[in-house]
Tab-separated table of C-alpha atoms in Angstrom:
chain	number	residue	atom	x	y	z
L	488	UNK	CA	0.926	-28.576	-54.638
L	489	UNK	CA	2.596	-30.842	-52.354
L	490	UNK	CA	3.536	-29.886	-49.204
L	491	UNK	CA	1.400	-26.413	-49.650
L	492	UNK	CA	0.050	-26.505	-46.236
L	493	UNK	CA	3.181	-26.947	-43.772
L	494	UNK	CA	5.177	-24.420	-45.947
L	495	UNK	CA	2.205	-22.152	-45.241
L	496	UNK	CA	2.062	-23.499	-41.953
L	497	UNK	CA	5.365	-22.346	-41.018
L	498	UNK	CA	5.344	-19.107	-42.687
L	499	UNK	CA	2.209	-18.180	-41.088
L	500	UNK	CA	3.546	-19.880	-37.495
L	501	UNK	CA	6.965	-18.116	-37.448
L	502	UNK	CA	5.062	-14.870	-38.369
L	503	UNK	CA	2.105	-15.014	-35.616
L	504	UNK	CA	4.977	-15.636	-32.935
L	505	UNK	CA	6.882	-12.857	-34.174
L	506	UNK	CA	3.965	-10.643	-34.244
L	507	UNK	CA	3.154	-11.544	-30.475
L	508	UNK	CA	6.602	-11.292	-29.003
L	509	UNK	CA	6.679	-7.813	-30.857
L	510	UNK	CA	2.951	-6.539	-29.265
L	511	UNK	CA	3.855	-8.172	-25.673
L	512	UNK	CA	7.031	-6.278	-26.096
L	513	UNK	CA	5.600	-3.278	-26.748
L	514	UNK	CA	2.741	-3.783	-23.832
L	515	UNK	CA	5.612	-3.762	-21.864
L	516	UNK	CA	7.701	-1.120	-22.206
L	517	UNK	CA	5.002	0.951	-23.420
L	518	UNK	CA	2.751	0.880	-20.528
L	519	UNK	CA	3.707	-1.596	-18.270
L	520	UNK	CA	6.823	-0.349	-17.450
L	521	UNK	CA	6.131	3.185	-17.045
L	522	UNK	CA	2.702	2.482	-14.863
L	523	UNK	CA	5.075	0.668	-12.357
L	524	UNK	CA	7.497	3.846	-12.589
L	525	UNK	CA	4.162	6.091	-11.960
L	526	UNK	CA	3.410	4.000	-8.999
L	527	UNK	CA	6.670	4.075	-7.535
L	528	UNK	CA	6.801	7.779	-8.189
L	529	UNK	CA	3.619	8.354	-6.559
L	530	UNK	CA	4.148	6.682	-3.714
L	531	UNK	CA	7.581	7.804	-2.767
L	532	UNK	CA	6.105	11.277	-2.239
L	533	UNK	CA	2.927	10.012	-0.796
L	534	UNK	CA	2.358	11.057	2.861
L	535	UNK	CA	-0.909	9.010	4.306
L	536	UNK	CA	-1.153	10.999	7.637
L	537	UNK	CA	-1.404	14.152	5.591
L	538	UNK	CA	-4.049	12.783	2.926
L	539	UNK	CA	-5.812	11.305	6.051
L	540	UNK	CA	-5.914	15.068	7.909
L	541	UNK	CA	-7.202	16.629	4.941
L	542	UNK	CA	-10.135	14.450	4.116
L	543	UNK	CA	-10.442	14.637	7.554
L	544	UNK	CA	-10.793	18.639	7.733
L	545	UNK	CA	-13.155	18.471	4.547
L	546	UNK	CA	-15.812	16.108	6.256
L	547	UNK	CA	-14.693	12.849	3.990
L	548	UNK	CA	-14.691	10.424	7.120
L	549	UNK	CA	-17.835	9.905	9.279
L	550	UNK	CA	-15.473	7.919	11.530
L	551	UNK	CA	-13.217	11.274	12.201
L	552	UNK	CA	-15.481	13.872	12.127
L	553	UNK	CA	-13.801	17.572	11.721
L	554	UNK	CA	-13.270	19.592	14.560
């Protein structure tokens, strides 16, 4: 019975940092990653002055009103 504990200890300490450098591992390149790649996508094709002229034409901005 001697020396239980820290061989637990260290079994149990190795394995918890293994198990959260696997999970933030797997944040990232599960959804990390591809959420910046989503964002870059989306705003590569995004075109401000048009968004802005349609919620323009559909009565979105008090400040513009539609003509």
């Amino acid at each position: 019975m001697r020396g239980l504990l820290a061989r637990r200890m260290k079994f149990h300490l190795l394995g918890a940092f293994l198990v959260s450098m696997g999970s933030a591992a797997l944040y990232k390149f599960g959804v990390a990653e591809p959420r910046k790649r989503a964002y870059a996508d989306f705003y590569r094709h995004y075109d401000p002055d048009k968004d802005f002229q349609a919620m323009k034409a559909a009565g979105v901005l008090e400040s513009a009103p539609a003509k």
